[in-house]
mmCIF file with all atom_site columns, C-alpha atoms in Angstrom:
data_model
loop_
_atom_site.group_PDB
_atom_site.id
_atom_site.type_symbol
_atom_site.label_atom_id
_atom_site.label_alt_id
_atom_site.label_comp_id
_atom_site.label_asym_id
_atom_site.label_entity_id
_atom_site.label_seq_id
_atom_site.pdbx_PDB_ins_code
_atom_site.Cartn_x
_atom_site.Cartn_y
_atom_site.Cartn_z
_atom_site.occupancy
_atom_site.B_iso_or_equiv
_atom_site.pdbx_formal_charge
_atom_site.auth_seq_id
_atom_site.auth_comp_id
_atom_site.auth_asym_id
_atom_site.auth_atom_id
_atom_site.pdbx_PDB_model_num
ATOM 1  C CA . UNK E 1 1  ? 9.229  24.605 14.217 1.00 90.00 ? 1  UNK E CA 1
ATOM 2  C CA . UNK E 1 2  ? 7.035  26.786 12.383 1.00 93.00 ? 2  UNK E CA 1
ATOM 3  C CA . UNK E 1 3  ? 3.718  24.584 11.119 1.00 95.00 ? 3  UNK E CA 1
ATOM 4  C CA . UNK E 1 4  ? 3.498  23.506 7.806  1.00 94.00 ? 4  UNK E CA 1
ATOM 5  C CA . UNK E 1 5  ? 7.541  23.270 7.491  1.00 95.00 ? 5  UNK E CA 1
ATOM 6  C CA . UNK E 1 6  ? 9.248  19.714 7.011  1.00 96.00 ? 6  UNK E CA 1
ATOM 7  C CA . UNK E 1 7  ? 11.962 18.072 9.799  1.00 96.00 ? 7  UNK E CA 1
ATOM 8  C CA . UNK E 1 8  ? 14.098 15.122 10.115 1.00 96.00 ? 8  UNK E CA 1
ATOM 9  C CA . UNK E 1 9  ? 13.527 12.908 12.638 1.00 95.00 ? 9  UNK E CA 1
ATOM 10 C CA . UNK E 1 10 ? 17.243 11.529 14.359 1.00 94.00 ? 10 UNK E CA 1
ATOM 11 C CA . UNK E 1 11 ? 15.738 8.151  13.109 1.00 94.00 ? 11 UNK E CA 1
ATOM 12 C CA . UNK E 1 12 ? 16.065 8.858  9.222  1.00 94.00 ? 12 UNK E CA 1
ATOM 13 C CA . UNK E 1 13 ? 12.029 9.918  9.203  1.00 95.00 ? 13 UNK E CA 1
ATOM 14 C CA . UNK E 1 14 ? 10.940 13.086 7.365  1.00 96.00 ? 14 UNK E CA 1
ATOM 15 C CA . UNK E 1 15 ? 7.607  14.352 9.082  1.00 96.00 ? 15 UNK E CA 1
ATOM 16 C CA . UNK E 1 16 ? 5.004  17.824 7.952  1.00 96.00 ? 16 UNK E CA 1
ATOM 17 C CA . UNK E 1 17 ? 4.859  19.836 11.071 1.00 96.00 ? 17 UNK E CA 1
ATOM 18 C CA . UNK E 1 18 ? 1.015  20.217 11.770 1.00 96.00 ? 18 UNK E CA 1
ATOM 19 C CA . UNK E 1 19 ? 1.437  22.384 14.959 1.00 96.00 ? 19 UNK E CA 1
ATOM 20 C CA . UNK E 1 20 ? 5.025  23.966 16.749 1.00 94.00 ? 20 UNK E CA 1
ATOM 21 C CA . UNK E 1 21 ? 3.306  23.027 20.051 1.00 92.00 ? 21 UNK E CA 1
ATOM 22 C CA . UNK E 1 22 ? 5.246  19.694 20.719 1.00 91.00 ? 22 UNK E CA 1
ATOM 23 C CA . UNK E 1 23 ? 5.299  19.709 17.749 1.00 94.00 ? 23 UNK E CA 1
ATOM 24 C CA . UNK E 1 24 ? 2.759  17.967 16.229 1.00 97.00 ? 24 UNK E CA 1
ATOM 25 C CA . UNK E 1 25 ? 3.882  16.041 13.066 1.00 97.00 ? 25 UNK E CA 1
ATOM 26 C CA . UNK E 1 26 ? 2.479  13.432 10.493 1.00 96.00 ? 26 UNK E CA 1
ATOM 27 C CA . UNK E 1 27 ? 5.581  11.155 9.378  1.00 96.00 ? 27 UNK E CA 1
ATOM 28 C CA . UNK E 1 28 ? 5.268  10.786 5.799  1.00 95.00 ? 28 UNK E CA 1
ATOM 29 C CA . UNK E 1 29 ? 8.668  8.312  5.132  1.00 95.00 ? 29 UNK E CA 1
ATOM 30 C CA . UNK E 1 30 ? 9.885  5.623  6.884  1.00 94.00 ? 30 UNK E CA 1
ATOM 31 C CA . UNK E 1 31 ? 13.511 5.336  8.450  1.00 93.00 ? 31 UNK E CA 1
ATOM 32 C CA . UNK E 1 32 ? 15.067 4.556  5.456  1.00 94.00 ? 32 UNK E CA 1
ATOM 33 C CA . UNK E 1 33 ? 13.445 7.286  3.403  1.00 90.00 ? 33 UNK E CA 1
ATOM 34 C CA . UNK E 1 34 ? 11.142 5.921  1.622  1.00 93.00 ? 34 UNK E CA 1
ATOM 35 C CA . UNK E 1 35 ? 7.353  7.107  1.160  1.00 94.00 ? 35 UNK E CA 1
ATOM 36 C CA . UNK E 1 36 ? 4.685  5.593  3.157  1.00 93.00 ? 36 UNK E CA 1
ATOM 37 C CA . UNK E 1 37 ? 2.295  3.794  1.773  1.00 91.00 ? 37 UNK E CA 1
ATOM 38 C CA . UNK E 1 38 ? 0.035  3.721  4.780  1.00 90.00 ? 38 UNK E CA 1
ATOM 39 C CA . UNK E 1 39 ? -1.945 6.898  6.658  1.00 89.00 ? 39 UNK E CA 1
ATOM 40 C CA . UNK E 1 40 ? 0.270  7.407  9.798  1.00 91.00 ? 40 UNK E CA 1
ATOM 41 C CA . UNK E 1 41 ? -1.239 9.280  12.539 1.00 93.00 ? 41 UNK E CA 1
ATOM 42 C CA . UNK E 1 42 ? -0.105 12.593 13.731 1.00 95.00 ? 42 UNK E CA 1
ATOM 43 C CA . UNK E 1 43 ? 2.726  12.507 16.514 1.00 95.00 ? 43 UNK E CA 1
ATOM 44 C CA . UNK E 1 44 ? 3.262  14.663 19.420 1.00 96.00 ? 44 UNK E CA 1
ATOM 45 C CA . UNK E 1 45 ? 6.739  14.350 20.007 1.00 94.00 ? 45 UNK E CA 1
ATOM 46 C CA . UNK E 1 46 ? 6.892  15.858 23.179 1.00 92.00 ? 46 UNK E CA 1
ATOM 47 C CA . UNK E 1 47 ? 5.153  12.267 24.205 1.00 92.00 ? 47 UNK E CA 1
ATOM 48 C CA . UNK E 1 48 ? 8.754  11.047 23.414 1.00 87.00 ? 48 UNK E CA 1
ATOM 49 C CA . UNK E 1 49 ? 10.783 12.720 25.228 1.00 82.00 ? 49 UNK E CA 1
ATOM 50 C CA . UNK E 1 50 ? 12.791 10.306 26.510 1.00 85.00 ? 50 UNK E CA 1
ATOM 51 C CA . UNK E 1 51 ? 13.412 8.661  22.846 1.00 87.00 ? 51 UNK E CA 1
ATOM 52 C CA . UNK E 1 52 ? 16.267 9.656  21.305 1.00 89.00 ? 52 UNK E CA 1
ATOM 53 C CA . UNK E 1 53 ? 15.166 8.318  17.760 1.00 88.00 ? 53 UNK E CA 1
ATOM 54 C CA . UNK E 1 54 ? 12.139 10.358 17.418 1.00 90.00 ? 54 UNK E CA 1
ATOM 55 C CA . UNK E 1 55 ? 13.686 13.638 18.603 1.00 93.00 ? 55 UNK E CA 1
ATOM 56 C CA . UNK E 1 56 ? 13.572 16.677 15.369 1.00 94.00 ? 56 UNK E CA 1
ATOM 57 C CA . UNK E 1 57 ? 17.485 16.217 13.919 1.00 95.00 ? 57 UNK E CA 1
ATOM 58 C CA . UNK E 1 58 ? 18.616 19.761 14.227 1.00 92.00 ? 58 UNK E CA 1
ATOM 59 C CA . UNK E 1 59 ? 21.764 19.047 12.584 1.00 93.00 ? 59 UNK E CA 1
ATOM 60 C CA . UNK E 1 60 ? 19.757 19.171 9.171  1.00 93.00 ? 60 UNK E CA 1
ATOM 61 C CA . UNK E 1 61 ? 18.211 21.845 7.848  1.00 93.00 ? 61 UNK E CA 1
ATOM 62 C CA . UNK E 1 62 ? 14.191 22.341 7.828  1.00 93.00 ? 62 UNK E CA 1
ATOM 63 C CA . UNK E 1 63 ? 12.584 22.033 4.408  1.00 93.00 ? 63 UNK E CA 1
ATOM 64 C CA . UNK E 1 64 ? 9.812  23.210 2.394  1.00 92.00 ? 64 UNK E CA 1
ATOM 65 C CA . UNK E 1 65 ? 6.780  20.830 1.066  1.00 91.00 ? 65 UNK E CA 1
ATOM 66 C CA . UNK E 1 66 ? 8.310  21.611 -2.822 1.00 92.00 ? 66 UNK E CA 1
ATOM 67 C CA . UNK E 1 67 ? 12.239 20.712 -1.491 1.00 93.00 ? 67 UNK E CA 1
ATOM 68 C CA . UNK E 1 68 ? 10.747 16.971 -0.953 1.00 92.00 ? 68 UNK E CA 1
ATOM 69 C CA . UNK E 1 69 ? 7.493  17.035 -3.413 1.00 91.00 ? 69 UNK E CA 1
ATOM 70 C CA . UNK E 1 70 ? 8.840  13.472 -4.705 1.00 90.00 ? 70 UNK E CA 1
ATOM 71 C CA . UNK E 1 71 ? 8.902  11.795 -1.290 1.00 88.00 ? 71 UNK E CA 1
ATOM 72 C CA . UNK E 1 72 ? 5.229  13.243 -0.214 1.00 86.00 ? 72 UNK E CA 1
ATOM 73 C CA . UNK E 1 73 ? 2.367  10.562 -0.739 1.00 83.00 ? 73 UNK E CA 1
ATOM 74 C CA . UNK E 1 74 ? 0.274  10.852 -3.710 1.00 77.00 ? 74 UNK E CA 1
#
């Protein structure tokens, strides 16, 4: 996942890939979509392997920072 690009998590999350290797994301909403209000701290997902929920949904397509400008924290 090419950094800088935006990915689903299975669990409803939308997360700014920092680095492919992993990759390393920050989640920016929470399951239900909504923006966080709260700094999260980046993720390595390949420290979850075995967790279904936080694996990159690649039924949906990756996104651009503009396609979800309104759910990005201020």
């Amino acid at each position: 996942y090419p950094a800088g690009s935006i990915v689903y998590l299975r669990n409803g999350q939308m997360g700014y890939v920092l680095e492919s290797a992993g990759p390393l994301i920050i989640p920016f909403t929470d399951p239900r979509g909504e923006t966080l209000t709260n700094n999260p701290d980046p993720m390595d997902l390949s420290e979850y392997e075995s967790d279904d929920v936080l694996k990159i949904d690649n039924r949906r397509s990756i996104k651009t920072p503009l396609e979800v400008y309104d759910f990005l924290p201020a």
